[in-house]
mmCIF file with all atom_site columns, C-alpha atoms in Angstrom:
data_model
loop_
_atom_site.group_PDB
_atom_site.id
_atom_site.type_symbol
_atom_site.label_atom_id
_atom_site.label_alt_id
_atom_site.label_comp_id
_atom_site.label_asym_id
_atom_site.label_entity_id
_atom_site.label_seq_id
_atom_site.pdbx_PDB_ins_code
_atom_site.Cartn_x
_atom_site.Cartn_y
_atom_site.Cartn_z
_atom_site.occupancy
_atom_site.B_iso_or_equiv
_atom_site.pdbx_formal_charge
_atom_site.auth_seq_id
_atom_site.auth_comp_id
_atom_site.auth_asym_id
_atom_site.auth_atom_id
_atom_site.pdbx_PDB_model_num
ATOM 1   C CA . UNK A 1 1   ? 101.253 79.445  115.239 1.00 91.00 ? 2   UNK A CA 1
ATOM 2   C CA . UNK A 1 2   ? 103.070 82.058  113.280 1.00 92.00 ? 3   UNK A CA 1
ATOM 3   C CA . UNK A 1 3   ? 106.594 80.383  114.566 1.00 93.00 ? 4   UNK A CA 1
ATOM 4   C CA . UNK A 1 4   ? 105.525 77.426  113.339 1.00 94.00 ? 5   UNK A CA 1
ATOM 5   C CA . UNK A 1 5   ? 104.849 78.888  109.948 1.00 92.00 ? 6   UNK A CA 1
ATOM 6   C CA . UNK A 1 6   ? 108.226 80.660  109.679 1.00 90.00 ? 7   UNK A CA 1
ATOM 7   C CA . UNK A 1 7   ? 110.066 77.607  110.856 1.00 92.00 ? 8   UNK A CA 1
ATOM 8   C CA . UNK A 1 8   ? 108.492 76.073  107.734 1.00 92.00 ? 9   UNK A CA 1
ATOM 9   C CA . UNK A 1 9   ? 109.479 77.912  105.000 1.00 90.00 ? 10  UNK A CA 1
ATOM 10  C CA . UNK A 1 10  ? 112.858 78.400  106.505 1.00 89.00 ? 11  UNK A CA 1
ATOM 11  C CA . UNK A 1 11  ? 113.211 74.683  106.629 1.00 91.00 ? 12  UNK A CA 1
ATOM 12  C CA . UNK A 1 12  ? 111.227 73.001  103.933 1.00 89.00 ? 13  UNK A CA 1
ATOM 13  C CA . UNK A 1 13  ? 111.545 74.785  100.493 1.00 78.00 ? 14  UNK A CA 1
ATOM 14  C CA . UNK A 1 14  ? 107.538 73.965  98.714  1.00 82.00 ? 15  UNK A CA 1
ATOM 15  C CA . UNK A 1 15  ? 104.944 72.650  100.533 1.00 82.00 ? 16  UNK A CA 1
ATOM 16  C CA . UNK A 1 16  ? 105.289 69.722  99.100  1.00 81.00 ? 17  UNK A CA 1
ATOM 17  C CA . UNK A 1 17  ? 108.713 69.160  100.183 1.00 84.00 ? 18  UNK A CA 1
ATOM 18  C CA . UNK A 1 18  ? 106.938 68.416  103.825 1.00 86.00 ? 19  UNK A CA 1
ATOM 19  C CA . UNK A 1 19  ? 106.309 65.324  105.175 1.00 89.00 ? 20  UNK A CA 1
ATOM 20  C CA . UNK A 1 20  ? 102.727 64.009  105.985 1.00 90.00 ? 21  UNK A CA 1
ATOM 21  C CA . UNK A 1 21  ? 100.628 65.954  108.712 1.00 89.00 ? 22  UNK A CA 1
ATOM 22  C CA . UNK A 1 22  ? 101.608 62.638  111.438 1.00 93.00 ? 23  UNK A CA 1
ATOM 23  C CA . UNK A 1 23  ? 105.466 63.278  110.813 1.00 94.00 ? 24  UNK A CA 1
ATOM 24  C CA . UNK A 1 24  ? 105.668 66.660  110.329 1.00 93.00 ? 25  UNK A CA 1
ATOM 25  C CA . UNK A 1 25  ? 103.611 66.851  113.900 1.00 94.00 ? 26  UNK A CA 1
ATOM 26  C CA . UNK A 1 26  ? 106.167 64.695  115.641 1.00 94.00 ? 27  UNK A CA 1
ATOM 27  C CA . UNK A 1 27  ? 109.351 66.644  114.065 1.00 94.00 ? 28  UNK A CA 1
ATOM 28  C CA . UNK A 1 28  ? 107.823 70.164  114.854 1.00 95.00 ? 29  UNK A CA 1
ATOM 29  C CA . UNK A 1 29  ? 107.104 68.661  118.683 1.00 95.00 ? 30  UNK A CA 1
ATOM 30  C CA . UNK A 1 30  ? 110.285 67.644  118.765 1.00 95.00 ? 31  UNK A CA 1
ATOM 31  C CA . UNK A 1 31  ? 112.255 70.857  117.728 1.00 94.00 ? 32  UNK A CA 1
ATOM 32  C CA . UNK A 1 32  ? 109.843 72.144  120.567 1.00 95.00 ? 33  UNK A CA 1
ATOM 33  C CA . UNK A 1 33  ? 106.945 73.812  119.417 1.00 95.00 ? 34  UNK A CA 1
ATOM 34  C CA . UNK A 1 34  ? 103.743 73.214  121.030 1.00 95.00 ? 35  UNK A CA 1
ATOM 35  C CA . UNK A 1 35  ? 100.757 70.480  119.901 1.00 94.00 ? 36  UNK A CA 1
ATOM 36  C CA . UNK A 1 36  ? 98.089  73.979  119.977 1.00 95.00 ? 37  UNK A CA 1
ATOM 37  C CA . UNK A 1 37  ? 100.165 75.684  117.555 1.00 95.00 ? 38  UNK A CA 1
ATOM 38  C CA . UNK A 1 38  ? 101.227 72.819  115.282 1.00 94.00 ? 39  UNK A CA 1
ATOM 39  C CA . UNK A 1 39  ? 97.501  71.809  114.762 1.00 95.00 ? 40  UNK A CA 1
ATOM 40  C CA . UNK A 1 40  ? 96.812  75.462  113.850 1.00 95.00 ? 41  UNK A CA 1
ATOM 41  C CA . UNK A 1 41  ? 99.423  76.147  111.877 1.00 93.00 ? 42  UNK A CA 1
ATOM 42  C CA . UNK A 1 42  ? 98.601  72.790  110.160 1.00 93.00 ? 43  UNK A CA 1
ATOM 43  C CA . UNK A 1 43  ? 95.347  73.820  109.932 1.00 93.00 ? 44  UNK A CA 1
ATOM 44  C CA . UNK A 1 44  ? 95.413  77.035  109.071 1.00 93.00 ? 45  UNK A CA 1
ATOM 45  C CA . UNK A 1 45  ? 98.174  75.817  105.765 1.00 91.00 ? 46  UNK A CA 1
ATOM 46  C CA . UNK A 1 46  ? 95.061  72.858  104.817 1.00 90.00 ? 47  UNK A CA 1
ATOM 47  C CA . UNK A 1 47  ? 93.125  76.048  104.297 1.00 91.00 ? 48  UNK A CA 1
ATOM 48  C CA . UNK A 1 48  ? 94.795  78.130  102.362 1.00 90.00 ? 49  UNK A CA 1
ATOM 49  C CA . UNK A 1 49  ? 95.509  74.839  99.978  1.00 84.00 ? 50  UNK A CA 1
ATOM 50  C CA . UNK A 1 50  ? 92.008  74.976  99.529  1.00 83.00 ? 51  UNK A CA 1
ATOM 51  C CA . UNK A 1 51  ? 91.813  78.553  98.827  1.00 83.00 ? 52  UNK A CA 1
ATOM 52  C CA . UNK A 1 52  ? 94.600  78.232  95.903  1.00 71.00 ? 53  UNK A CA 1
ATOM 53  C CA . UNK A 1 53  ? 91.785  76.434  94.185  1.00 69.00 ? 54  UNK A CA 1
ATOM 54  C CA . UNK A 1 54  ? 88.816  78.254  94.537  1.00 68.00 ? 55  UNK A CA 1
ATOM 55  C CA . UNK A 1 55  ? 90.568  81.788  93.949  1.00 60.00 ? 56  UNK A CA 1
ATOM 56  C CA . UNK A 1 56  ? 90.664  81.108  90.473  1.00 57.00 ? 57  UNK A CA 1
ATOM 57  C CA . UNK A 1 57  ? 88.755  84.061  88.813  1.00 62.00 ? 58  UNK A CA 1
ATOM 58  C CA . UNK A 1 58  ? 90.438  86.635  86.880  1.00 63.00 ? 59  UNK A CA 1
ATOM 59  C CA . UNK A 1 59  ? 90.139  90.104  87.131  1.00 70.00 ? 60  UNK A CA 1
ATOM 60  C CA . UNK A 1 60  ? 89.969  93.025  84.865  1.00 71.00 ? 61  UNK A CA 1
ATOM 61  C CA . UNK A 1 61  ? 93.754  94.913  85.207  1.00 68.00 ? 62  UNK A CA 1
ATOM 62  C CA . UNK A 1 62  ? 91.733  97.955  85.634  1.00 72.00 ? 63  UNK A CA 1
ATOM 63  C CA . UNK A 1 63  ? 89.678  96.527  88.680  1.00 76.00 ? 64  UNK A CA 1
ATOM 64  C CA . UNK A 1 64  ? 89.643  97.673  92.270  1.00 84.00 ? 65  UNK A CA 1
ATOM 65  C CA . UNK A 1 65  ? 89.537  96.172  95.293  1.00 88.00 ? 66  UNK A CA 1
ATOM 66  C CA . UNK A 1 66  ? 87.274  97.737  97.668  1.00 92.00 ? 67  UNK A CA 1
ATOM 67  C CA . UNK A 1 67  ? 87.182  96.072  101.161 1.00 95.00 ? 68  UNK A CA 1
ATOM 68  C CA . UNK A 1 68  ? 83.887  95.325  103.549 1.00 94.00 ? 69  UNK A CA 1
ATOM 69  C CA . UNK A 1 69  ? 83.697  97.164  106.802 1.00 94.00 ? 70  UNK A CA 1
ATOM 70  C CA . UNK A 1 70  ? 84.680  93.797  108.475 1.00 93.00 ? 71  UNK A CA 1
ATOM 71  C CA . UNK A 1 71  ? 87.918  93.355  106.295 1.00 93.00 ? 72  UNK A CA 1
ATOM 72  C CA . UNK A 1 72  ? 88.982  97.436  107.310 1.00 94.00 ? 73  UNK A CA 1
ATOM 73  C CA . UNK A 1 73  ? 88.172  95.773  110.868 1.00 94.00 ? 74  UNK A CA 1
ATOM 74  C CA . UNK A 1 74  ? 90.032  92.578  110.576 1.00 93.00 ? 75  UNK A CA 1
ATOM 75  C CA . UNK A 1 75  ? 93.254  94.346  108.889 1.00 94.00 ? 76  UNK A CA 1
ATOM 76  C CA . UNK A 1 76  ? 93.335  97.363  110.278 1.00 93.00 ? 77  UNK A CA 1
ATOM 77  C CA . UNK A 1 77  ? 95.360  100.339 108.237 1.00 94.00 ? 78  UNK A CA 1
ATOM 78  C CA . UNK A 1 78  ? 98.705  99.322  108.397 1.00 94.00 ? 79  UNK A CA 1
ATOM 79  C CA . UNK A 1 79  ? 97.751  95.964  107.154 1.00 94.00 ? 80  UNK A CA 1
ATOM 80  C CA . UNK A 1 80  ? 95.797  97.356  103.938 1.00 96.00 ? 81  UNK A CA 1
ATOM 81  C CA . UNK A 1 81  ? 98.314  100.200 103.513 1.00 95.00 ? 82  UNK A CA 1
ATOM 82  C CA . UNK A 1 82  ? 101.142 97.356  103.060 1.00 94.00 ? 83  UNK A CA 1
ATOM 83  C CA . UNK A 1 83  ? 98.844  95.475  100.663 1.00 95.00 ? 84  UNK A CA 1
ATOM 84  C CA . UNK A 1 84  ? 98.177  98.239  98.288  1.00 94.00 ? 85  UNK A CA 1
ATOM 85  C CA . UNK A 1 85  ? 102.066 98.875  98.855  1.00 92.00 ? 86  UNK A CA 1
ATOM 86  C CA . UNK A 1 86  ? 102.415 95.260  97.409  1.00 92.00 ? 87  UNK A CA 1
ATOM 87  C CA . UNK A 1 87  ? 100.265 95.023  94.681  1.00 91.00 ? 88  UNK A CA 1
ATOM 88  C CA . UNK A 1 88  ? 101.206 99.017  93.784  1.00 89.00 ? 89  UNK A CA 1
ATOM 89  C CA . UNK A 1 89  ? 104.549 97.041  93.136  1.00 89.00 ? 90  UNK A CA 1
ATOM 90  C CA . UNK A 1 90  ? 103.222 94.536  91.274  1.00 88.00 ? 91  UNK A CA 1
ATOM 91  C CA . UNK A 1 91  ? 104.453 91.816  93.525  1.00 89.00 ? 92  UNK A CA 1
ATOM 92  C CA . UNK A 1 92  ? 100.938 90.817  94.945  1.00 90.00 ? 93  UNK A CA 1
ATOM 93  C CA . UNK A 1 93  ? 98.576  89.673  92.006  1.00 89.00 ? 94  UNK A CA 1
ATOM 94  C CA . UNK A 1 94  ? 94.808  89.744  92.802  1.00 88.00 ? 95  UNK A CA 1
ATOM 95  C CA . UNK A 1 95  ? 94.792  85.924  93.355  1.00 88.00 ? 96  UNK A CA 1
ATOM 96  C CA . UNK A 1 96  ? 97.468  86.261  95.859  1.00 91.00 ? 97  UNK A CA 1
ATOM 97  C CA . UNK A 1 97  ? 96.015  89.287  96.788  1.00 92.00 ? 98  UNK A CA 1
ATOM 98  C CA . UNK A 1 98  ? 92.563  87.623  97.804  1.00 91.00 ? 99  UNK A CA 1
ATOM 99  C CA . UNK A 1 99  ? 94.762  84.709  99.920  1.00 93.00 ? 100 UNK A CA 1
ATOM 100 C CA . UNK A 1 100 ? 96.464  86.973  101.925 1.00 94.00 ? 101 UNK A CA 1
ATOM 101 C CA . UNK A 1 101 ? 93.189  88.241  102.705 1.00 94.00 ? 102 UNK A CA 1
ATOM 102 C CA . UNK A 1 102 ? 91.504  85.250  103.271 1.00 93.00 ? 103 UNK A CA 1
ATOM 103 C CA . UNK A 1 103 ? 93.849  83.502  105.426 1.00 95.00 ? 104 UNK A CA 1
ATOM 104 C CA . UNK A 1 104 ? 94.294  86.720  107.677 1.00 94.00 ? 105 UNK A CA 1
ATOM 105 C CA . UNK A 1 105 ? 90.400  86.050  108.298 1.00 92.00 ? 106 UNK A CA 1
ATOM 106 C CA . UNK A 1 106 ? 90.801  82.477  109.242 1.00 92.00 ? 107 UNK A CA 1
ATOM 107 C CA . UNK A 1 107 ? 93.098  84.105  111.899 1.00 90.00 ? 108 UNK A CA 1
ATOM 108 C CA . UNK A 1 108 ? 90.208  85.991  113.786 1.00 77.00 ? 109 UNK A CA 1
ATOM 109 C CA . UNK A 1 109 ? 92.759  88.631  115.305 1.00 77.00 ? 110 UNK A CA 1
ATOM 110 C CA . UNK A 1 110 ? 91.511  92.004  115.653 1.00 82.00 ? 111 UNK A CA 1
ATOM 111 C CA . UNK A 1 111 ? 93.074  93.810  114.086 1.00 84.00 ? 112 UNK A CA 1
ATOM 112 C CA . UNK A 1 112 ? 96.237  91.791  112.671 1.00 90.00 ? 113 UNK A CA 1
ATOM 113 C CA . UNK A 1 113 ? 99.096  92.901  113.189 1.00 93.00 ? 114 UNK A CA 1
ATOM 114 C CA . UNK A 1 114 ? 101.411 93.906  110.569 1.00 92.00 ? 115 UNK A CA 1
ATOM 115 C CA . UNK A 1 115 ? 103.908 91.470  111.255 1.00 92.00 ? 116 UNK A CA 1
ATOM 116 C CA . UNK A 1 116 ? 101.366 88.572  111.624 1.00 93.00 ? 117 UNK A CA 1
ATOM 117 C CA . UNK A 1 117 ? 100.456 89.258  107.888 1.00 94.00 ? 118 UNK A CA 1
ATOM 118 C CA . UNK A 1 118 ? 103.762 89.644  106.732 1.00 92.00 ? 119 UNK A CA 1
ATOM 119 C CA . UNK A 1 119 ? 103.902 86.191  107.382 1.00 93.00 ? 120 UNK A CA 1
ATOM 120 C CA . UNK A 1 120 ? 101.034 85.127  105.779 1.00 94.00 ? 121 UNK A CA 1
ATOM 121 C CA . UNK A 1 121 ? 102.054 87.087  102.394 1.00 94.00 ? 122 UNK A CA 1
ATOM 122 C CA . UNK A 1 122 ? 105.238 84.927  102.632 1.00 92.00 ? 123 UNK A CA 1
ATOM 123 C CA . UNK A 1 123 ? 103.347 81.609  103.712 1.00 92.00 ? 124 UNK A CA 1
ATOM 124 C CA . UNK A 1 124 ? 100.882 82.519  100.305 1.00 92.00 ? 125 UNK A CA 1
ATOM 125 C CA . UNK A 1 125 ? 104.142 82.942  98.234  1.00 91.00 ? 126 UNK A CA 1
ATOM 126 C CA . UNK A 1 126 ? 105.581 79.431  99.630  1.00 90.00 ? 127 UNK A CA 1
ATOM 127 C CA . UNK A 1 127 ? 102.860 77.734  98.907  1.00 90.00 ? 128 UNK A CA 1
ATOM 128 C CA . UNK A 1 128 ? 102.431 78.601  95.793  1.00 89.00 ? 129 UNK A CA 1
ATOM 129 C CA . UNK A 1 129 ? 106.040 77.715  95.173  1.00 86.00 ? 130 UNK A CA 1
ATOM 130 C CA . UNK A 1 130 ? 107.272 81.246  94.313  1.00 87.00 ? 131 UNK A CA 1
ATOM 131 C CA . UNK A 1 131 ? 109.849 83.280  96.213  1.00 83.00 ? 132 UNK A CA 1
ATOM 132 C CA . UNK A 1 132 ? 109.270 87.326  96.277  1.00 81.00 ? 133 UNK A CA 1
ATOM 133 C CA . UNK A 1 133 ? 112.054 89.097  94.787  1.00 77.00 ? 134 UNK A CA 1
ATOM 134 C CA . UNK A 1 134 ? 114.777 90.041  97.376  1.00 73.00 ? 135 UNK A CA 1
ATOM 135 C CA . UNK A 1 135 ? 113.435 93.497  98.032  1.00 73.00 ? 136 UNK A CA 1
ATOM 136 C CA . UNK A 1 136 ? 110.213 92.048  98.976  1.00 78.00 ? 137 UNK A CA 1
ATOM 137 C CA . UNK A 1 137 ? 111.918 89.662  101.176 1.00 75.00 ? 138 UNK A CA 1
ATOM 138 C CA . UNK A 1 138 ? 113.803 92.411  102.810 1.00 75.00 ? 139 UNK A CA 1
ATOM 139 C CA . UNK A 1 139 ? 110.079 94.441  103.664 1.00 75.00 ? 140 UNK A CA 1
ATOM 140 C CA . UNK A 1 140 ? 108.468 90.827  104.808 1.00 74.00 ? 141 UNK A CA 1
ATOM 141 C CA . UNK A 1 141 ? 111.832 89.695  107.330 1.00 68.00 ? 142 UNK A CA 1
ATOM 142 C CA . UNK A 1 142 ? 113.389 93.222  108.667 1.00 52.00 ? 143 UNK A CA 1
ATOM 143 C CA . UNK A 1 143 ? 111.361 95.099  111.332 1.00 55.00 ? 144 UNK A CA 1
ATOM 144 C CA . UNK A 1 144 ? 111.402 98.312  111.015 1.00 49.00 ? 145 UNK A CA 1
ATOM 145 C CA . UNK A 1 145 ? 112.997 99.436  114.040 1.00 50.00 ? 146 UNK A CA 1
ATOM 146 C CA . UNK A 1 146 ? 116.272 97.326  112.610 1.00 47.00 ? 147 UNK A CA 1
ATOM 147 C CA . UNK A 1 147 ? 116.506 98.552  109.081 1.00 38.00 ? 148 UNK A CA 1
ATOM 148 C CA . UNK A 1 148 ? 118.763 101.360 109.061 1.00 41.00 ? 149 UNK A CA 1
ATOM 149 C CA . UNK A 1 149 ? 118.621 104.474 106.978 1.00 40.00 ? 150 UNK A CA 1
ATOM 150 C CA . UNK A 1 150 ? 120.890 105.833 104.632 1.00 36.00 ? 151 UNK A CA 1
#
C-alpha cells in the first residue's frame, strides 16, 4: 500500500489532480501494482479526506498532546519521537498533527514503523495541497543509513 501512496504524490501533484477511483485503479494496475494494495491505498486516502473535515477544532498554542496507552502502542517511540520532532519545528500543526495520527491507526500495524509514517506525514501534507519545506522533505525521503555526515 505504502508504494502505492508514494507513487502518488510523485506522480500526481494534489489529490485532486487524480483521476476517478475506476481510472486511477486501471493506471496503477497497469504500472504494476497489485488490486490488494490499490484498494487500500484508495481506501485508506477516502479516509483521511474525511478526516480533513472533521479535524477542525482549534487548539490552545499552549496545549499538549498527551497520547492513550493504545496510541504509545500503535506508534511506538520512534514514531512519537519524530512527531514531537515535527511539530517542535513547527512544521506539523495540531490538525495535521491529529491526521498523521489518525491515519497511522487506520493502518493497524503494531507498532508502525518509522518509515511507514513518514509516508503518511507526506501523504497528510499532499492532500492538503501543501509541500513541507525542503528540509522536511529531506527527513521524510533519505533513510538514515544514506544521509551522510559532515
Amino acid at each position: 500500500m505504502f508504494d502505492v501512496l508514494v507513487y502518488l504524490y510523485e506522480n500526481y501533484w494534489r489529490p485532486d489532480a487524480c483521476p476517478d477511483h475506476d481510472q486511477l485503479t486501471r493506471k496503477l494496475s497497469a504500472v504494476g501494482f497489485e488490486t490488494d494494495d490499490i484498494e487500500e491505498a484508495l481506501s485508506w486516502l477516502d479516509g483521511l479526506a474525511g478526516v480533513a473535515e472533521s479535524c477542525a477544532h482549534a487548539q490552545a498554542p499552549t496545549s499538549m498532546r498527551v497520547y492513550t496507552a493504545t496510541e504509545r502502542e500503535l506508534l511506538g517511540d520512534a514514531s512519537i519521537g519524530f512527531i514531537s520532532f515535527l511539530e517542535g519545528a513547527s512544521v506539523l500543526p495540531p490538525l495535521m498533527r491529529e491526521m498523521v495520527i489518525d491515519r497511522a491507526s487506520a493502518i493497524g500495524r503494531v507498532p508502525l514503523e518509522l518509515e511507514d509514517l513518514k509516508i503518511i506525514v507526506l501523504m497528510v501534507f499532499w492532500s492538503l495541497g501543501e509541500e513541507p519545506d525542503a528540509l522536511i522533505l529531506d527527513e521524510l525521503f533519505v533513510d538514515d543509513a544514506e544521509r551522510i555526515i559532515h
